[in-house]
Coordinates of C-alpha atoms in Angstrom, one line a residue:
M1 CA 5.9 0.6 21.8
V2 CA 6.6 4.0 22.8
M3 CA 10.1 4.9 21.8
T4 CA 12.4 6.6 23.9
E5 CA 15.8 6.7 21.8
H6 CA 16.4 8.2 18.5
G7 CA 18.0 4.6 17.0
P8 CA 14.6 2.7 16.6
N9 CA 12.8 6.2 15.3
A10 CA 15.4 6.4 12.8
A11 CA 14.9 2.9 11.8
L12 CA 11.3 3.3 11.5
L13 CA 11.5 6.5 9.5
T14 CA 14.7 5.1 7.1
Y15 CA 12.3 2.0 6.5
F16 CA 9.2 4.3 5.6
V17 CA 11.1 6.7 3.2
A18 CA 12.8 3.4 1.9
Y19 CA 9.4 2.2 1.2
L20 CA 7.7 5.1 -0.2
V21 CA 10.9 5.2 -2.8
I22 CA 10.6 1.4 -3.8
V23 CA 6.6 1.0 -3.7
F24 CA 5.9 4.4 -5.6
G25 CA 8.9 5.6 -7.1
W26 CA 11.3 3.1 -8.3
R27 CA 8.8 0.9 -10.0
S28 CA 7.0 3.7 -11.6
M29 CA 10.4 5.3 -12.7
T30 CA 11.2 1.8 -14.2
V31 CA 7.9 1.3 -16.3
W32 CA 8.3 5.0 -17.2
R33 CA 11.7 4.5 -18.6
A34 CA 10.7 1.1 -20.2
T35 CA 7.3 2.1 -22.2
G36 CA 7.4 5.9 -22.2
I37 CA 3.8 5.7 -20.2
N38 CA 3.6 7.4 -17.0
P39 CA 2.1 4.9 -14.7
Y40 CA 0.7 7.3 -12.1
V41 CA -2.5 7.8 -13.4
L42 CA -4.7 9.2 -10.3
P43 CA -6.6 12.0 -11.2
R44 CA -6.5 15.4 -9.7
D45 CA -10.2 15.9 -9.8
D46 CA -13.6 15.6 -8.0
S47 CA -14.3 12.0 -8.9
A48 CA -14.1 9.0 -6.6
P49 CA -10.3 8.1 -7.9
G50 CA -9.4 11.5 -7.3
Y51 CA -10.9 11.6 -3.9
I52 CA -9.1 8.4 -2.8
G53 CA -5.9 9.6 -4.4
R54 CA -5.8 13.0 -2.6
A55 CA -7.1 11.0 1.1
M56 CA -4.5 8.3 0.2
R57 CA -1.6 10.9 -0.2
S58 CA -2.9 12.7 3.1
V59 CA -2.2 9.2 4.9
L60 CA 1.1 8.6 3.6
L61 CA 2.2 12.0 4.6
A62 CA 0.7 11.7 8.0
L63 CA 2.5 8.7 8.7
L64 CA 6.1 10.2 7.2
L65 CA 5.5 13.5 9.6
V66 CA 4.8 11.5 12.7
T67 CA 8.0 9.2 11.9
L68 CA 10.0 12.2 11.3
G69 CA 8.7 14.0 14.5
L70 CA 9.2 10.5 16.8
T71 CA 12.9 10.4 15.5
L72 CA 13.6 14.3 16.1
Q73 CA 11.4 14.3 19.5
P74 CA 11.0 11.0 21.1
S75 CA 9.0 12.4 23.8
L76 CA 6.5 13.1 21.3
A77 CA 5.3 9.6 21.3
A78 CA 3.2 10.6 24.7
A79 CA 1.4 13.1 23.2
L80 CA 0.5 10.7 20.2
G81 CA -2.4 9.0 22.2
P82 CA -0.4 5.6 22.7
V83 CA -2.3 2.5 22.7
Q84 CA -0.8 1.3 25.9
F85 CA -2.0 -2.5 25.5
L86 CA -0.1 -3.1 22.4
Q87 CA 3.1 -1.7 23.8
Q88 CA 4.4 -5.0 24.1
A89 CA 8.0 -6.4 22.7
W90 CA 6.7 -8.9 21.0
T91 CA 3.9 -6.8 19.3
G92 CA 6.9 -4.5 17.9
A93 CA 8.8 -7.7 16.8
L94 CA 5.8 -8.8 15.0
G95 CA 5.2 -5.4 13.4
W96 CA 8.7 -5.7 11.9
V97 CA 8.2 -8.7 10.5
L98 CA 5.1 -7.5 8.7
L99 CA 6.8 -4.3 7.5
L100 CA 9.7 -6.3 6.0
G101 CA 7.6 -8.7 4.9
S102 CA 5.2 -6.5 3.2
L103 CA 7.9 -4.6 1.7
V104 CA 9.3 -8.0 0.1
W105 CA 5.8 -9.0 -1.2
I106 CA 4.7 -5.8 -2.5
T107 CA 8.0 -5.8 -4.5
A108 CA 7.6 -9.1 -5.9
A109 CA 3.9 -8.4 -7.2
Q110 CA 5.2 -5.1 -8.9
I111 CA 7.9 -7.2 -10.8
S112 CA 5.3 -9.8 -11.8
M113 CA 2.9 -6.8 -13.1
G114 CA 6.0 -5.7 -15.4
P115 CA 5.0 -2.9 -17.6
S116 CA 1.3 -3.3 -16.6
W117 CA 2.2 -1.6 -13.2
R118 CA 0.0 1.4 -12.7
V119 CA -1.1 3.8 -9.7
G120 CA -4.8 4.2 -10.3
I121 CA -6.9 3.5 -13.0
D122 CA -5.6 4.4 -16.5
P123 CA -8.7 4.0 -19.1
G124 CA -6.0 5.9 -21.7
T125 CA -3.7 3.1 -22.0
P126 CA -5.2 -0.1 -20.6
A127 CA -3.0 -3.0 -19.8
A128 CA -2.5 -6.5 -19.8
L129 CA -4.3 -8.4 -17.4
V130 CA -1.5 -9.9 -15.1
Q131 CA -2.5 -13.4 -13.9
R132 CA 1.2 -14.6 -12.8
G133 CA 3.4 -14.6 -9.8
L134 CA 1.6 -13.5 -6.8
F135 CA -1.9 -12.8 -9.0
R136 CA -2.4 -16.4 -9.1
V137 CA -3.0 -16.5 -5.3
S138 CA -4.5 -12.7 -4.7
R139 CA -6.5 -10.7 -7.2
N140 CA -4.9 -7.5 -5.5
P141 CA -1.7 -8.6 -3.9
I142 CA 0.0 -4.7 -3.6
F143 CA -3.1 -3.7 -1.9
L144 CA -3.2 -6.8 0.4
G145 CA 0.3 -6.0 1.0
M146 CA -0.2 -2.1 1.8
R147 CA -2.9 -3.3 4.3
L148 CA -0.3 -5.4 6.3
T149 CA 2.2 -2.5 6.0
L150 CA -0.2 -0.1 7.7
L151 CA -0.8 -3.0 10.6
G152 CA 3.0 -3.6 11.2
L153 CA 3.1 0.4 11.5
L154 CA 0.5 0.2 14.0
L155 CA 1.9 -2.6 15.8
V156 CA 5.7 -1.0 16.0
E157 CA 4.1 2.3 17.0
P158 CA 0.8 2.0 18.4
N159 CA -0.8 5.5 18.8
A160 CA -4.2 7.2 17.6
V161 CA -2.3 8.3 14.2
T162 CA -1.3 4.9 13.2
V163 CA -4.9 3.7 14.3
A164 CA -6.4 6.3 12.1
A165 CA -4.3 5.6 9.4
L166 CA -4.9 1.7 9.5
V167 CA -8.7 2.4 9.5
A168 CA -8.7 5.1 6.6
G169 CA -5.8 3.3 4.6
E170 CA -8.4 0.2 5.1
L171 CA -11.6 2.0 3.9
L172 CA -9.7 3.7 1.0
M173 CA -8.4 0.5 -0.5
Q174 CA -11.5 -1.1 0.0
V175 CA -13.2 1.1 -2.7
Q176 CA -10.2 1.7 -5.0
V177 CA -10.0 -2.2 -5.2
R178 CA -13.4 -2.5 -6.2
L179 CA -13.4 0.6 -8.8
E180 CA -10.5 -1.1 -10.3
E181 CA -11.7 -4.5 -10.8
A182 CA -15.0 -3.1 -12.3
H183 CA -12.7 -1.4 -14.6
L184 CA -10.6 -4.4 -15.3
E185 CA -14.1 -6.3 -16.0
T186 CA -14.9 -3.8 -18.6
V187 CA -11.5 -3.9 -20.4
H188 CA -10.9 -7.4 -20.1
G189 CA -14.5 -9.0 -20.4
E190 CA -14.9 -12.9 -19.9
T191 CA -11.2 -13.3 -19.3
Y192 CA -11.5 -11.1 -16.1
R193 CA -14.5 -12.8 -15.1
L194 CA -13.0 -16.1 -15.2
Y195 CA -10.0 -15.0 -13.4
R196 CA -12.1 -13.5 -10.6
Q197 CA -14.1 -16.8 -10.1
Q198 CA -10.8 -18.4 -9.7
V199 CA -8.5 -16.3 -7.7
R200 CA -10.0 -14.7 -4.6
R201 CA -9.6 -10.9 -4.0
W202 CA -7.3 -11.2 -1.3
L203 CA -6.0 -14.5 -0.5

């Protein structure tokens, strides 16, 4: 819904900053300290993974700037192309359920990954194939959680920016998932093919 007070906007900004720290910062630092391996392996080149990494960072930066702008200037909501039919109390409440639930879900999936956690494809130091925890019900629980996060943001603050972020994030993650699955099949061979037969890509 369109916000008119600093409080709700500040809550969304606090959530988003905490989300970035927990999902990308905390777990990456934990793995780095435990293994000496930098889990952030998205390349900065003109390859497909490099493009996806740059585009996804742009999406996250845009969302961060929007939530910051709405916190500092709530009237900005009217200029962001509000989606009128989603400006309902129940959609906002559902959005917060998705936001909080997705953060818990992603954190649980990251913990299940242990030292195998990576941001991107790591051909240099292949990680073990994780099949425990949430990976028993989804081959890509972290990306699934991120998809729910973007949907939650749209429901909490429905506007043209969050719609664009949802669409862009969906396209980027669909491509990245397929690149990662091809990499896992190359690394793990028959073990991954059997896992793929037993567990769905999403749910």
